[in-house]
Amino acid sequence: MVNADIEIETLAEFDQVVARGSLSGYRIQSVNLLERTFALLSADTSAAVFLGCAMEPDAAAKVRADGALVFPPVPDLPFNPYRGLLYTPEELFTGLPDGYEATPDALAYAWFQETKADTDVLSSMLRSIHDDAISDALDEHLVGARVVGVMGGHAMSRGGTDYRGAAELGRALSRSGLTVATGGGPGAMEAANLGAYLAPAPDEALAEALELLAKAPSFTPSVSDWAHAAFAVRERWPGGGDSVGIPAWFYGHEPPNAFAGHVAKYFANATREDGLLARSTAGVVFLPGAAGTVQEIFDNGTPNYYESRGEPAPMILVGRTHWTEHLPAWPLLRALARGRAMESRIALVDSVDEVPGVLASMS
């Protein structure tokens, strides 16, 4: 059975393993080996798998002769389908001074737009390989973490009270020892990641950060200005707390936010949605949102109803008027839960201030 113990994802890990003399059976994932030709020529590489590893031709010929499988890097792609680690905001926004359109995030979305309907099996295979690699990296990153999902709409403005409330929620959850996971985009998602990022900072940092961000309240009309404001906050408070953002290029018109310490970005939205909710084993908080948030409520409610993922995880809907009158998802969720194990794991609250206490009472 393949496990993470035989995966090599960095050059440092490669050097540690090769010092023992054998790479047999290992999976080397997206490691640049152009400077490790002697090591490859010397080591046993039988039954090894090299995924997107650059290497000199003689090294590649030798490892193939050993019986290793070699999946070479794919040229001219704006993303690495074999990547072994999650993205960082710095990586996705590289080149931002030249405008968002020049960043790897924007270029990957442009490639997706060009290829998603061309019926080319290579393009669809590359997207699938990439998304599977991201899922693997996400699972490795979250080992041992107590993950709470925070769901909400992208339209929430940085200057509003709802945005501040979502940020305070992310901060409170992070300070309680939970790993905050969001859809990784703007609005409520960004606010929750921002709160987690500022969790180690003094309380007054949040108010100052909100003032900086309010200079670019939305990612429209300029994603560049919106992202620059976020990185100004990161520069003001470097080394913030960690959280996870899980966005998708399917919604590429919505950029990822810069406050999630680790970003698991997918091409397939269905894989992204299910993966986000399935990994939120400590519960999910649903802030006011529209169609996407309603979908997430019932995407999460269904496995809780059938207990297909084991014991139902807590579900907390925030905003009594929103979820009973504007979009009355709560009455239906409560009716579904009646008489089942999930009945004691759902709650409707008026404000984000109530969430940490309610969540703790369900844990």
CSV table of C-alpha atoms in Angstrom, one decimal:
chain,number,residue,atom,x,y,z
A,1,MET,CA,0.0,0.0,0.0
A,2,VAL,CA,1.3,3.4,-1.0
A,3,ASN,CA,1.6,5.9,1.8
A,4,ALA,CA,3.1,9.3,2.5
A,5,ASP,CA,6.2,7.7,3.9
A,6,ILE,CA,7.4,6.9,0.4
A,7,GLU,CA,6.5,10.2,-1.1
A,8,ILE,CA,9.4,12.6,-1.8
A,9,GLU,CA,8.2,16.2,-2.3
A,10,THR,CA,11.2,18.4,-1.7
A,11,LEU,CA,14.9,18.3,-2.6
A,12,ALA,CA,15.8,18.0,1.1
A,13,GLU,CA,13.8,14.9,1.4
A,14,PHE,CA,15.4,13.5,-1.8
A,15,ASP,CA,18.9,14.1,-0.4
A,16,GLN,CA,18.0,12.4,2.9
A,17,VAL,CA,16.6,9.3,1.1
A,18,VAL,CA,19.3,9.0,-1.5
A,19,ALA,CA,22.0,9.1,1.2
A,20,ARG,CA,20.8,5.7,2.2
A,21,GLY,CA,21.6,4.4,-1.2
A,22,SER,CA,18.2,3.5,-2.7
A,23,LEU,CA,15.2,5.2,-4.1
A,24,SER,CA,13.5,1.9,-5.0
A,25,GLY,CA,9.7,2.1,-4.5
A,26,TYR,CA,9.7,5.8,-3.8
A,27,ARG,CA,7.4,8.3,-5.4
A,28,ILE,CA,9.3,11.5,-6.3
A,29,GLN,CA,6.9,14.3,-6.9
A,30,SER,CA,7.7,17.5,-8.8
A,31,VAL,CA,11.3,17.8,-7.5
A,32,ASN,CA,13.9,19.5,-9.8
A,33,LEU,CA,16.7,16.9,-10.1
A,34,LEU,CA,18.8,18.6,-12.8
A,35,GLU,CA,21.6,19.0,-10.1
A,36,ARG,CA,21.3,15.5,-8.9
A,37,THR,CA,22.4,13.5,-11.9
A,38,PHE,CA,25.2,11.7,-10.0
A,39,ALA,CA,22.8,10.7,-7.3
A,40,LEU,CA,20.4,9.3,-9.8
A,41,LEU,CA,23.1,7.4,-11.7
A,42,SER,CA,24.4,5.9,-8.4
A,43,ALA,CA,21.2,5.0,-6.6
A,44,ASP,CA,18.9,2.0,-7.1
A,45,THR,CA,15.7,3.5,-8.7
A,46,SER,CA,13.9,0.3,-9.5
A,47,ALA,CA,10.1,0.5,-9.0
A,48,ALA,CA,10.4,4.2,-8.3
A,49,VAL,CA,8.0,6.7,-9.9
A,50,PHE,CA,9.1,10.1,-11.0
A,51,LEU,CA,6.2,12.6,-11.4
A,52,GLY,CA,7.1,15.8,-13.2
A,53,CYS,CA,10.8,15.8,-12.1
A,54,ALA,CA,13.2,17.6,-14.4
A,55,MET,CA,16.4,15.6,-14.9
A,56,GLU,CA,19.2,15.4,-17.4
A,57,PRO,CA,18.7,13.0,-20.3
A,58,ASP,CA,21.3,10.5,-19.2
A,59,ALA,CA,19.8,10.3,-15.7
A,60,ALA,CA,16.3,9.8,-17.2
A,61,ALA,CA,17.6,7.0,-19.4
A,62,LYS,CA,19.3,5.3,-16.5
A,63,VAL,CA,16.2,5.4,-14.2
A,64,ARG,CA,14.0,4.1,-17.0
A,65,ALA,CA,16.5,1.3,-17.5
A,66,ASP,CA,16.2,0.5,-13.8
A,67,GLY,CA,12.4,0.0,-14.3
A,68,ALA,CA,11.3,3.3,-12.9
A,69,LEU,CA,8.2,5.0,-14.3
A,70,VAL,CA,9.0,8.5,-15.5
A,71,PHE,CA,6.2,11.1,-16.1
A,72,PRO,CA,8.1,14.1,-17.5
A,73,PRO,CA,7.2,17.7,-16.9
A,74,VAL,CA,4.6,19.0,-19.4
A,75,PRO,CA,6.0,22.1,-21.3
A,76,ASP,CA,4.2,25.4,-21.6
A,77,LEU,CA,1.7,24.9,-18.8
A,78,PRO,CA,0.9,27.7,-16.4
A,79,PHE,CA,0.6,25.2,-13.6
A,80,ASN,CA,2.3,22.1,-12.4
A,81,PRO,CA,0.0,19.1,-12.6
A,82,TYR,CA,2.3,16.9,-10.5
A,83,ARG,CA,2.8,19.4,-7.6
A,84,GLY,CA,3.5,17.8,-4.2
A,85,LEU,CA,2.5,20.8,-2.0
A,86,LEU,CA,-0.4,23.2,-1.6
A,87,TYR,CA,-0.2,26.7,-3.1
A,88,THR,CA,0.7,29.8,-1.1
A,89,PRO,CA,-0.8,33.2,-1.8
A,90,GLU,CA,2.7,34.5,-2.7
A,91,GLU,CA,2.9,31.8,-5.4
A,92,LEU,CA,-0.5,32.4,-6.9
A,93,PHE,CA,0.0,36.2,-7.0
A,94,THR,CA,3.6,36.2,-8.3
A,95,GLY,CA,3.9,39.0,-10.8
A,96,LEU,CA,1.1,41.1,-9.2
A,97,PRO,CA,3.1,44.4,-9.7
A,98,ASP,CA,2.6,43.9,-13.4
A,99,GLY,CA,-1.1,43.4,-12.9
A,100,TYR,CA,-3.2,40.5,-11.8
A,101,GLU,CA,-3.5,39.2,-15.5
A,102,ALA,CA,0.2,38.3,-15.3
A,103,THR,CA,0.0,36.1,-12.2
A,104,PRO,CA,0.0,32.3,-12.3
A,105,ASP,CA,-3.5,32.3,-10.9
A,106,ALA,CA,-4.9,34.3,-13.8
A,107,LEU,CA,-2.8,32.4,-16.4
A,108,ALA,CA,-4.1,29.1,-15.1
A,109,TYR,CA,-7.7,30.3,-15.3
A,110,ALA,CA,-7.0,31.6,-18.9
A,111,TRP,CA,-5.7,28.1,-19.8
A,112,PHE,CA,-8.7,26.5,-18.2
A,113,GLN,CA,-11.0,28.7,-20.3
A,114,GLU,CA,-9.2,27.8,-23.5
A,115,THR,CA,-9.2,24.1,-22.9
A,116,LYS,CA,-12.3,23.1,-20.9
A,117,ALA,CA,-14.4,22.7,-24.0
A,118,ASP,CA,-11.9,21.5,-26.5
A,119,THR,CA,-12.5,17.7,-25.8
A,120,ASP,CA,-8.8,17.1,-25.7
A,121,VAL,CA,-8.2,14.1,-23.5
A,122,LEU,CA,-4.7,15.5,-22.6
A,123,SER,CA,-6.2,18.7,-21.1
A,124,SER,CA,-8.8,16.9,-19.1
A,125,MET,CA,-6.2,14.3,-17.9
A,126,LEU,CA,-3.8,17.1,-16.8
A,127,ARG,CA,-6.6,18.8,-14.8
A,128,SER,CA,-7.5,15.5,-13.1
A,129,ILE,CA,-3.9,14.7,-12.2
A,130,HIS,CA,-3.5,18.2,-10.8
A,131,ASP,CA,-6.7,18.0,-8.7
A,132,ASP,CA,-5.7,14.6,-7.4
A,133,ALA,CA,-2.3,15.9,-6.4
A,134,ILE,CA,-3.9,18.8,-4.6
A,135,SER,CA,-6.2,16.5,-2.7
A,136,ASP,CA,-3.2,14.4,-1.6
A,137,ALA,CA,-1.3,17.5,-0.5
A,138,LEU,CA,-4.3,18.8,1.4
A,139,ASP,CA,-4.8,15.5,3.3
A,140,GLU,CA,-1.1,15.5,4.2
A,141,HIS,CA,-1.3,19.2,5.4
A,142,LEU,CA,-4.4,18.5,7.6
A,143,VAL,CA,-3.2,15.4,9.4
A,144,GLY,CA,-4.1,15.8,13.0
A,145,ALA,CA,-5.9,19.1,12.5
A,146,ARG,CA,-9.4,19.9,13.9
A,147,VAL,CA,-10.9,21.6,10.9
A,148,VAL,CA,-13.9,23.9,11.0
A,149,GLY,CA,-15.4,25.1,7.7
A,150,VAL,CA,-16.7,28.7,7.3
A,151,MET,CA,-19.0,29.1,4.3
A,152,GLY,CA,-20.5,32.3,3.0
A,153,GLY,CA,-21.0,34.5,-0.1
A,154,HIS,CA,-18.4,36.2,-2.2
A,155,ALA,CA,-20.3,39.5,-2.4
A,156,MET,CA,-19.6,40.7,1.2
A,157,SER,CA,-17.8,44.0,1.1
A,158,ARG,CA,-14.6,44.6,3.1
A,159,GLY,CA,-16.1,47.8,4.6
A,160,GLY,CA,-19.2,46.2,6.1
A,161,THR,CA,-20.2,45.1,9.5
A,162,ASP,CA,-20.8,41.5,8.2
A,163,TYR,CA,-17.3,41.4,7.0
A,164,ARG,CA,-15.9,42.4,10.3
A,165,GLY,CA,-18.1,39.8,12.1
A,166,ALA,CA,-16.8,37.1,9.8
A,167,ALA,CA,-13.2,38.1,10.5
A,168,GLU,CA,-13.9,38.1,14.2
A,169,LEU,CA,-15.3,34.6,13.9
A,170,GLY,CA,-12.3,33.4,12.0
A,171,ARG,CA,-10.0,34.9,14.7
A,172,ALA,CA,-12.0,33.3,17.6
A,173,LEU,CA,-12.1,29.9,16.0
A,174,SER,CA,-8.4,30.0,15.2
A,175,ARG,CA,-7.5,31.1,18.7
A,176,SER,CA,-9.5,28.2,20.1
A,177,GLY,CA,-7.2,25.7,18.4
A,178,LEU,CA,-9.2,25.0,15.3
A,179,THR,CA,-8.0,25.2,11.7
A,180,VAL,CA,-10.3,27.4,9.7
A,181,ALA,CA,-11.1,26.3,6.2
A,182,THR,CA,-13.0,28.4,3.7
A,183,GLY,CA,-13.8,28.4,0.0
A,184,GLY,CA,-10.7,30.5,-0.4
A,185,GLY,CA,-12.4,33.4,-2.3
A,186,PRO,CA,-13.4,37.0,-1.6
A,187,GLY,CA,-16.2,38.2,0.7
A,188,ALA,CA,-17.1,36.1,3.8
A,189,MET,CA,-14.4,33.6,2.8
A,190,GLU,CA,-11.6,36.2,2.8
A,191,ALA,CA,-12.9,37.7,6.1
A,192,ALA,CA,-12.7,34.3,7.9
A,193,ASN,CA,-9.2,33.7,6.6
A,194,LEU,CA,-8.2,37.2,7.6
A,195,GLY,CA,-9.4,36.6,11.1
A,196,ALA,CA,-7.3,33.4,11.3
A,197,TYR,CA,-4.3,35.2,9.9
A,198,LEU,CA,-4.5,37.9,12.5
A,199,ALA,CA,-5.2,35.5,15.4
A,200,PRO,CA,-1.6,35.8,16.8
A,201,ALA,CA,-1.7,39.6,16.6
A,202,PRO,CA,-3.1,42.0,19.2
A,203,ASP,CA,-6.9,42.5,19.0
A,204,GLU,CA,-6.5,46.1,17.7
A,205,ALA,CA,-4.8,44.8,14.6
A,206,LEU,CA,-8.1,43.8,13.1
A,207,ALA,CA,-9.5,47.3,13.1
A,208,GLU,CA,-6.4,48.7,11.5
A,209,ALA,CA,-6.4,45.9,8.9
A,210,LEU,CA,-10.0,46.6,8.0
A,211,GLU,CA,-9.2,50.2,7.4
A,212,LEU,CA,-6.4,49.2,5.0
A,213,LEU,CA,-8.6,46.8,3.2
A,214,ALA,CA,-11.5,49.2,2.9
A,215,LYS,CA,-9.5,51.2,0.3
A,216,ALA,CA,-10.3,48.4,-2.1
A,217,PRO,CA,-13.7,47.1,-0.9
A,218,SER,CA,-14.3,44.6,-3.7
A,219,PHE,CA,-12.3,42.6,-6.3
A,220,THR,CA,-14.3,44.5,-8.9
A,221,PRO,CA,-13.5,46.6,-10.8
A,222,SER,CA,-9.8,45.8,-10.1
A,223,VAL,CA,-8.5,42.5,-8.8
A,224,SER,CA,-5.0,44.1,-8.7
A,225,ASP,CA,-6.0,46.9,-6.3
A,226,TRP,CA,-8.0,44.4,-4.2
A,227,ALA,CA,-5.0,42.0,-3.9
A,228,HIS,CA,-2.5,44.9,-3.3
A,229,ALA,CA,-4.6,46.0,-0.3
A,230,ALA,CA,-4.4,42.4,1.1
A,231,PHE,CA,-0.7,42.1,0.7
A,232,ALA,CA,-0.3,45.5,2.4
A,233,VAL,CA,-2.0,44.0,5.5
A,234,ARG,CA,0.3,40.9,5.2
A,235,GLU,CA,3.3,43.2,5.1
A,236,ARG,CA,2.1,45.2,8.1
A,237,TRP,CA,1.6,41.9,10.1
A,238,PRO,CA,4.0,39.3,8.6
A,239,GLY,CA,4.0,35.7,9.8
A,240,GLY,CA,0.2,35.5,10.5
A,241,GLY,CA,-1.7,32.5,11.6
A,242,ASP,CA,-2.4,29.6,9.3
A,243,SER,CA,-5.7,28.6,7.7
A,244,VAL,CA,-6.8,26.9,4.5
A,245,GLY,CA,-8.5,28.2,1.4
A,246,ILE,CA,-10.1,25.8,-1.1
A,247,PRO,CA,-11.1,27.8,-4.2
A,248,ALA,CA,-11.6,26.6,-7.8
A,249,TRP,CA,-10.6,27.9,-11.2
A,250,PHE,CA,-14.2,27.0,-12.2
A,251,TYR,CA,-15.1,30.3,-10.6
A,252,GLY,CA,-12.0,31.9,-12.0
A,253,HIS,CA,-13.6,35.3,-12.1
A,254,GLU,CA,-13.4,35.3,-8.3
A,255,PRO,CA,-9.7,35.5,-7.3
A,256,PRO,CA,-8.3,33.6,-4.3
A,257,ASN,CA,-7.8,35.6,-1.2
A,258,ALA,CA,-4.3,36.3,0.2
A,259,PHE,CA,-5.0,35.4,3.8
A,260,ALA,CA,-5.2,31.7,3.7
A,261,GLY,CA,-1.8,30.3,4.6
A,262,HIS,CA,-2.2,27.3,2.4
A,263,VAL,CA,-4.4,27.2,-0.8
A,264,ALA,CA,-5.8,24.0,-2.3
A,265,LYS,CA,-7.0,25.3,-5.7
A,266,TYR,CA,-8.9,22.9,-8.0
A,267,PHE,CA,-10.1,22.9,-11.5
A,268,ALA,CA,-13.2,20.7,-10.8
A,269,ASN,CA,-15.6,22.5,-8.5
A,270,ALA,CA,-17.5,19.3,-7.5
A,271,THR,CA,-14.2,17.9,-6.2
A,272,ARG,CA,-13.5,21.1,-4.4
A,273,GLU,CA,-16.9,21.4,-2.8
A,274,ASP,CA,-17.0,17.8,-1.5
A,275,GLY,CA,-13.4,18.0,-0.4
A,276,LEU,CA,-13.9,21.2,1.6
A,277,LEU,CA,-17.0,19.9,3.4
A,278,ALA,CA,-15.7,16.3,4.0
A,279,ARG,CA,-12.5,17.7,5.6
A,280,SER,CA,-14.5,20.0,8.0
A,281,THR,CA,-14.7,17.3,10.6
A,282,ALA,CA,-15.0,19.7,13.6
A,283,GLY,CA,-18.1,21.4,12.0
A,284,VAL,CA,-19.3,23.9,9.4
A,285,VAL,CA,-20.5,27.4,10.0
A,286,PHE,CA,-22.8,28.9,7.3
A,287,LEU,CA,-22.8,32.6,7.1
A,288,PRO,CA,-25.5,34.4,5.1
A,289,GLY,CA,-25.1,33.7,1.4
A,290,ALA,CA,-27.0,32.9,-1.7
A,291,ALA,CA,-27.3,29.9,-4.0
A,292,GLY,CA,-23.7,28.6,-3.5
A,293,THR,CA,-24.1,28.7,0.3
A,294,VAL,CA,-27.5,27.0,0.1
A,295,GLN,CA,-26.0,24.3,-2.0
A,296,GLU,CA,-23.2,23.8,0.6
A,297,ILE,CA,-25.8,23.5,3.4
A,298,PHE,CA,-27.4,20.5,1.8
A,299,ASP,CA,-24.2,19.1,0.4
A,300,ASN,CA,-23.1,18.9,4.0
A,301,GLY,CA,-26.5,17.9,5.4
A,302,THR,CA,-26.9,14.8,3.1
A,303,PRO,CA,-23.9,12.8,4.5
A,304,ASN,CA,-24.9,13.9,8.0
A,305,TYR,CA,-28.4,12.6,7.3
A,306,TYR,CA,-27.2,9.2,6.1
A,307,GLU,CA,-24.1,9.2,8.4
A,308,SER,CA,-22.0,8.2,5.4
A,309,ARG,CA,-19.0,9.9,6.9
A,310,GLY,CA,-19.5,8.6,10.4
A,311,GLU,CA,-20.9,10.7,13.2
A,312,PRO,CA,-22.6,13.8,12.0
A,313,ALA,CA,-20.5,17.0,12.2
A,314,PRO,CA,-22.0,20.1,13.7
A,315,MET,CA,-23.7,22.5,11.4
A,316,ILE,CA,-24.4,26.1,12.5
A,317,LEU,CA,-26.4,28.6,10.4
A,318,VAL,CA,-25.8,32.2,11.3
A,319,GLY,CA,-28.6,34.8,10.7
A,320,ARG,CA,-32.1,33.8,11.9
A,321,THR,CA,-33.9,36.1,9.5
A,322,HIS,CA,-31.8,35.2,6.5
A,323,TRP,CA,-32.1,31.4,6.9
A,324,THR,CA,-35.8,31.4,8.0
A,325,GLU,CA,-37.3,34.2,5.8
A,326,HIS,CA,-35.0,35.4,3.0
A,327,LEU,CA,-33.7,31.9,2.1
A,328,PRO,CA,-35.6,29.5,4.4
A,329,ALA,CA,-33.1,26.7,4.4
A,330,TRP,CA,-33.3,26.2,8.2
A,331,PRO,CA,-36.9,24.8,8.3
A,332,LEU,CA,-36.0,22.2,5.7
A,333,LEU,CA,-32.7,21.3,7.4
A,334,ARG,CA,-34.5,21.0,10.7
A,335,ALA,CA,-37.2,18.8,9.2
A,336,LEU,CA,-34.6,16.5,7.6
A,337,ALA,CA,-32.8,16.2,10.9
A,338,ARG,CA,-35.8,15.3,13.0
A,339,GLY,CA,-35.5,11.9,14.7
A,340,ARG,CA,-32.0,11.3,13.4
A,341,ALA,CA,-28.5,11.5,14.9
A,342,MET,CA,-27.8,14.9,13.2
A,343,GLU,CA,-30.8,16.5,15.1
A,344,SER,CA,-28.6,17.5,18.0
A,345,ARG,CA,-25.7,18.6,15.8
A,346,ILE,CA,-27.5,21.5,14.0
A,347,ALA,CA,-28.2,25.0,15.3
A,348,LEU,CA,-29.5,28.4,14.2
A,349,VAL,CA,-28.0,31.5,15.8
A,350,ASP,CA,-28.5,35.2,15.4
A,351,SER,CA,-24.9,36.3,15.3
A,352,VAL,CA,-21.3,35.1,14.9
A,353,ASP,CA,-20.7,35.9,18.6
A,354,GLU,CA,-22.7,32.8,19.5
A,355,VAL,CA,-20.9,30.4,17.2
A,356,PRO,CA,-17.8,29.4,19.3
A,357,GLY,CA,-19.9,28.5,22.4
A,358,VAL,CA,-22.5,26.6,20.4
A,359,LEU,CA,-19.8,24.8,18.5
A,360,ALA,CA,-17.9,23.8,21.7
A,361,SER,CA,-21.2,22.5,23.2
A,362,MET,CA,-21.6,20.2,20.2
A,363,SER,CA,-18.0,18.9,20.3
